[in-house]
Amino acid sequence: MSTPEYLTGKKEALGEFIAKYDVFLFDCDGVLWSGDHLFPGVPETLDLLRSQKKRIVFVTNNSTKSRQDYRKKLESMGIPATVEEVFGSSYSASIYISRILPQSHPEVKKRNKVFVVGEAGIETELDSEGIPHIGGTDPKYRREVTPEDYKLLAKGDPSVLDPDVGVVLFGLDFHFNYLKMCYAYHYIQRGAVFLATNMDSTLPSAGALFPGAGSISAPLVKMLGGKEPMSFGKPNQAMMDAIEGKFQFDRAKACMVGDRANTDIKFGLEGKLGGTLAVLTGVSTKEEFLEGDTRPAFYVDKLSDLLEGA
Amino acid sequence: MSTPEYLTGKKEALGEFIAKYDVFLFDCDGVLWSGDHLFPGVPETLDLLRSQKKRIVFVTNNSTKSRQDYRKKLESMGIPATVEEVFGSSYSASIYISRILPQSHPEVKKRNKVFVVGEAGIETELDSEGIPHIGGTDPKYRREVTPEDYKLLAKGDPSVLDPDVGVVLFGLDFHFNYLKMCYAYHYIQRGAVFLATNMDSTLPSAGALFPGAGSISAPLVKMLGGKEPMSFGKPNQAMMDAIEGKFQFDRAKACMVGDRANTDIKFGLEGKLGGTLAVLTGVSTKEEFLEGDTRPAFYVDKLSDLLEGA
């Protein structure tokens, strides 16, 4: 396996690196910012790429925000962006549910309501595709389980289990609880398709790690004897196909930039992009990138190190 | 692999079966009752065994109840029992934390406080061994996560992360939430030992399945890259050793009775008990017992079928 090339401080190599690609796909958390803390020099770095007519796409596994929310977040941090430049895992999942699932699972045509375990971003993207949904941010599901719940769920009573639900979609849910686990399990046991926006085990914030969407669906995986959900975030290639479908770019002239070996870098490598660039401001360590199974072509200490390649 | 012997309706074989053993270890949920529904004939069956001077031990992985709670539950259902006859996973875990862990993990001698993710049963058993604990049923942890939480947890602030915590103990928690996942993860990342009362993925209730303790700890296992907690419920032999230590019985003359192949029956087989009896009133199906990897020596449709062996 080849050793990733370290570009920080190497002006000429940085210039060549930038010149080589037309499209830069950016992971956001851990690359552009951590939580609400924007890394210094990031807006300037993106300005530099834009000034050289590079196409920029923000690819995020964060399911709690819709594309609109993400555009607003980017803008509030001083990074101008359009909704079309944002690809999120909730959007990716919604596209799949509305366009692909009815083909592969004909029963979903009749029962196309989604039980959501997640935040508003998922609901917004499902709405944008016209998919009916329940659960999600509905306060009805933010409470303790009662003896009555057990009885009604056990007998599949339609007053609690909506017969139109054919899909259970998990994302990151800050309001995850025992009751939602019960509902999700009983819908899946009654034939609903088990999906997850993404399988990131952790979420970087404030310079540390917190539970990610993959940890929210983990109890269901355990209850189902190890059965994993179909998922749509990086490194799943459903998202790469959607991005390519939209922008019609040449994969050989595209570079994925990210902080996680097993999601971002894997996403770029499996997508057969021309390049992959790792930054050391997020989850994976230098050792993981240099000695692990999934190695980027290039790495820098931080994204703004690219400025020296101007 | 030998085929389990079906005893239901076979008077003579049932009589021989009962005569063969001095001690009967009973799983409770799925064998004696399901949720709050006692199976018919159970008290009479236990009376029959007691009348023949059999020792009875109720072995439960349910971590939400202390031994006292369990004795009360048995009694309220018409099954007289003593606290000593009850062995629960919370008791088993508490014994381990107070007596074994300080030997194998010398650092726990100094930081012996337990962060509990679970219900009152765990707290009662920790109290009975004099082990200090936080978390658990404290309403302070039953709330949404705030931006301030991220900051304080990220920097390991002692105002939120108690420096005396050296153990994180997971059990079944009906009040599980995102905040508790965050706390548990940050304590473990700071060196706390990761323990679970038991790893049952599901809990039978009202004739259906609901999330079990193993599903509550699943997010942490995912966040820790697959690292499983040390656990104390069936089929873990720490519990069998504790039971034998207390009653000093001959394992060859003991029989484990249960409804789950991969916990109860495995517990009896790995503990090299003289016998294992499966009932079909709980989680595992007849097919699992007859064709699976973990097969009981005997099986009956329901526990009260033993009455015919009187």
JSON list of C-alpha atoms in Angstrom, two decimals, chain A residues 67 89-102 108-116 120-135 164-169 195 232:
[
{"chain": "A", "resi": 67, "resn": "ARG", "atom": "CA", "xyz": [-29.61, 21.11, 2.59]},
{"chain": "A", "resi": 89, "resn": "SER", "atom": "CA", "xyz": [-27.37, 11.96, 3.96]},
{"chain": "A", "resi": 90, "resn": "SER", "atom": "CA", "xyz": [-31.02, 12.84, 4.66]},
{"chain": "A", "resi": 91, "resn": "TYR", "atom": "CA", "xyz": [-31.40, 14.08, 1.08]},
{"chain": "A", "resi": 92, "resn": "SER", "atom": "CA", "xyz": [-29.67, 10.98, -0.23]},
{"chain": "A", "resi": 93, "resn": "ALA", "atom": "CA", "xyz": [-32.02, 8.74, 1.81]},
{"chain": "A", "resi": 94, "resn": "SER", "atom": "CA", "xyz": [-35.12, 10.68, 0.69]},
{"chain": "A", "resi": 95, "resn": "ILE", "atom": "CA", "xyz": [-34.18, 10.34, -2.99]},
{"chain": "A", "resi": 96, "resn": "TYR", "atom": "CA", "xyz": [-33.77, 6.58, -2.46]},
{"chain": "A", "resi": 97, "resn": "ILE", "atom": "CA", "xyz": [-37.12, 6.20, -0.68]},
{"chain": "A", "resi": 98, "resn": "SER", "atom": "CA", "xyz": [-39.06, 8.17, -3.30]},
{"chain": "A", "resi": 99, "resn": "ARG", "atom": "CA", "xyz": [-37.37, 6.95, -6.48]},
{"chain": "A", "resi": 100, "resn": "ILE", "atom": "CA", "xyz": [-35.61, 3.61, -5.95]},
{"chain": "A", "resi": 101, "resn": "LEU", "atom": "CA", "xyz": [-37.35, 1.78, -3.10]},
{"chain": "A", "resi": 102, "resn": "PRO", "atom": "CA", "xyz": [-40.76, 1.48, -4.85]},
{"chain": "A", "resi": 108, "resn": "VAL", "atom": "CA", "xyz": [-43.57, 0.07, -0.28]},
{"chain": "A", "resi": 109, "resn": "LYS", "atom": "CA", "xyz": [-45.70, 1.53, -3.09]},
{"chain": "A", "resi": 110, "resn": "LYS", "atom": "CA", "xyz": [-48.77, 0.83, -0.95]},
{"chain": "A", "resi": 111, "resn": "ARG", "atom": "CA", "xyz": [-47.23, 1.51, 2.47]},
{"chain": "A", "resi": 112, "resn": "ASN", "atom": "CA", "xyz": [-44.90, 4.42, 1.77]},
{"chain": "A", "resi": 113, "resn": "LYS", "atom": "CA", "xyz": [-45.14, 6.25, 5.09]},
{"chain": "A", "resi": 114, "resn": "VAL", "atom": "CA", "xyz": [-41.83, 6.62, 6.94]},
{"chain": "A", "resi": 115, "resn": "PHE", "atom": "CA", "xyz": [-41.37, 6.27, 10.70]},
{"chain": "A", "resi": 116, "resn": "VAL", "atom": "CA", "xyz": [-38.52, 8.70, 11.41]},
{"chain": "A", "resi": 120, "resn": "ALA", "atom": "CA", "xyz": [-35.97, 18.05, 11.55]},
{"chain": "A", "resi": 121, "resn": "GLY", "atom": "CA", "xyz": [-33.42, 17.76, 8.71]},
{"chain": "A", "resi": 122, "resn": "ILE", "atom": "CA", "xyz": [-34.77, 14.35, 7.77]},
{"chain": "A", "resi": 123, "resn": "GLU", "atom": "CA", "xyz": [-38.37, 15.61, 7.84]},
{"chain": "A", "resi": 124, "resn": "THR", "atom": "CA", "xyz": [-37.54, 18.56, 5.58]},
{"chain": "A", "resi": 125, "resn": "GLU", "atom": "CA", "xyz": [-35.86, 16.34, 2.99]},
{"chain": "A", "resi": 126, "resn": "LEU", "atom": "CA", "xyz": [-38.70, 13.78, 3.08]},
{"chain": "A", "resi": 127, "resn": "ASP", "atom": "CA", "xyz": [-41.14, 16.69, 2.57]},
{"chain": "A", "resi": 128, "resn": "SER", "atom": "CA", "xyz": [-39.10, 17.91, -0.41]},
{"chain": "A", "resi": 129, "resn": "GLU", "atom": "CA", "xyz": [-39.66, 14.52, -2.05]},
{"chain": "A", "resi": 130, "resn": "GLY", "atom": "CA", "xyz": [-43.34, 14.40, -1.02]},
{"chain": "A", "resi": 131, "resn": "ILE", "atom": "CA", "xyz": [-42.91, 11.37, 1.24]},
{"chain": "A", "resi": 132, "resn": "PRO", "atom": "CA", "xyz": [-45.38, 11.10, 4.16]},
{"chain": "A", "resi": 133, "resn": "HIS", "atom": "CA", "xyz": [-43.79, 10.55, 7.58]},
{"chain": "A", "resi": 134, "resn": "ILE", "atom": "CA", "xyz": [-44.49, 10.23, 11.31]},
{"chain": "A", "resi": 135, "resn": "GLY", "atom": "CA", "xyz": [-42.26, 10.13, 14.39]},
{"chain": "A", "resi": 164, "resn": "ASP", "atom": "CA", "xyz": [-49.27, 2.73, 6.26]},
{"chain": "A", "resi": 165, "resn": "VAL", "atom": "CA", "xyz": [-45.71, 2.69, 7.62]},
{"chain": "A", "resi": 166, "resn": "GLY", "atom": "CA", "xyz": [-43.47, 0.67, 5.30]},
{"chain": "A", "resi": 167, "resn": "VAL", "atom": "CA", "xyz": [-40.10, 2.25, 6.11]},
{"chain": "A", "resi": 168, "resn": "VAL", "atom": "CA", "xyz": [-38.19, 3.01, 9.33]},
{"chain": "A", "resi": 169, "resn": "LEU", "atom": "CA", "xyz": [-35.48, 5.64, 8.77]},
{"chain": "A", "resi": 195, "resn": "LEU", "atom": "CA", "xyz": [-32.89, 2.29, 6.64]},
{"chain": "A", "resi": 232, "resn": "PHE", "atom": "CA", "xyz": [-26.87, 6.39, 2.43]}
]
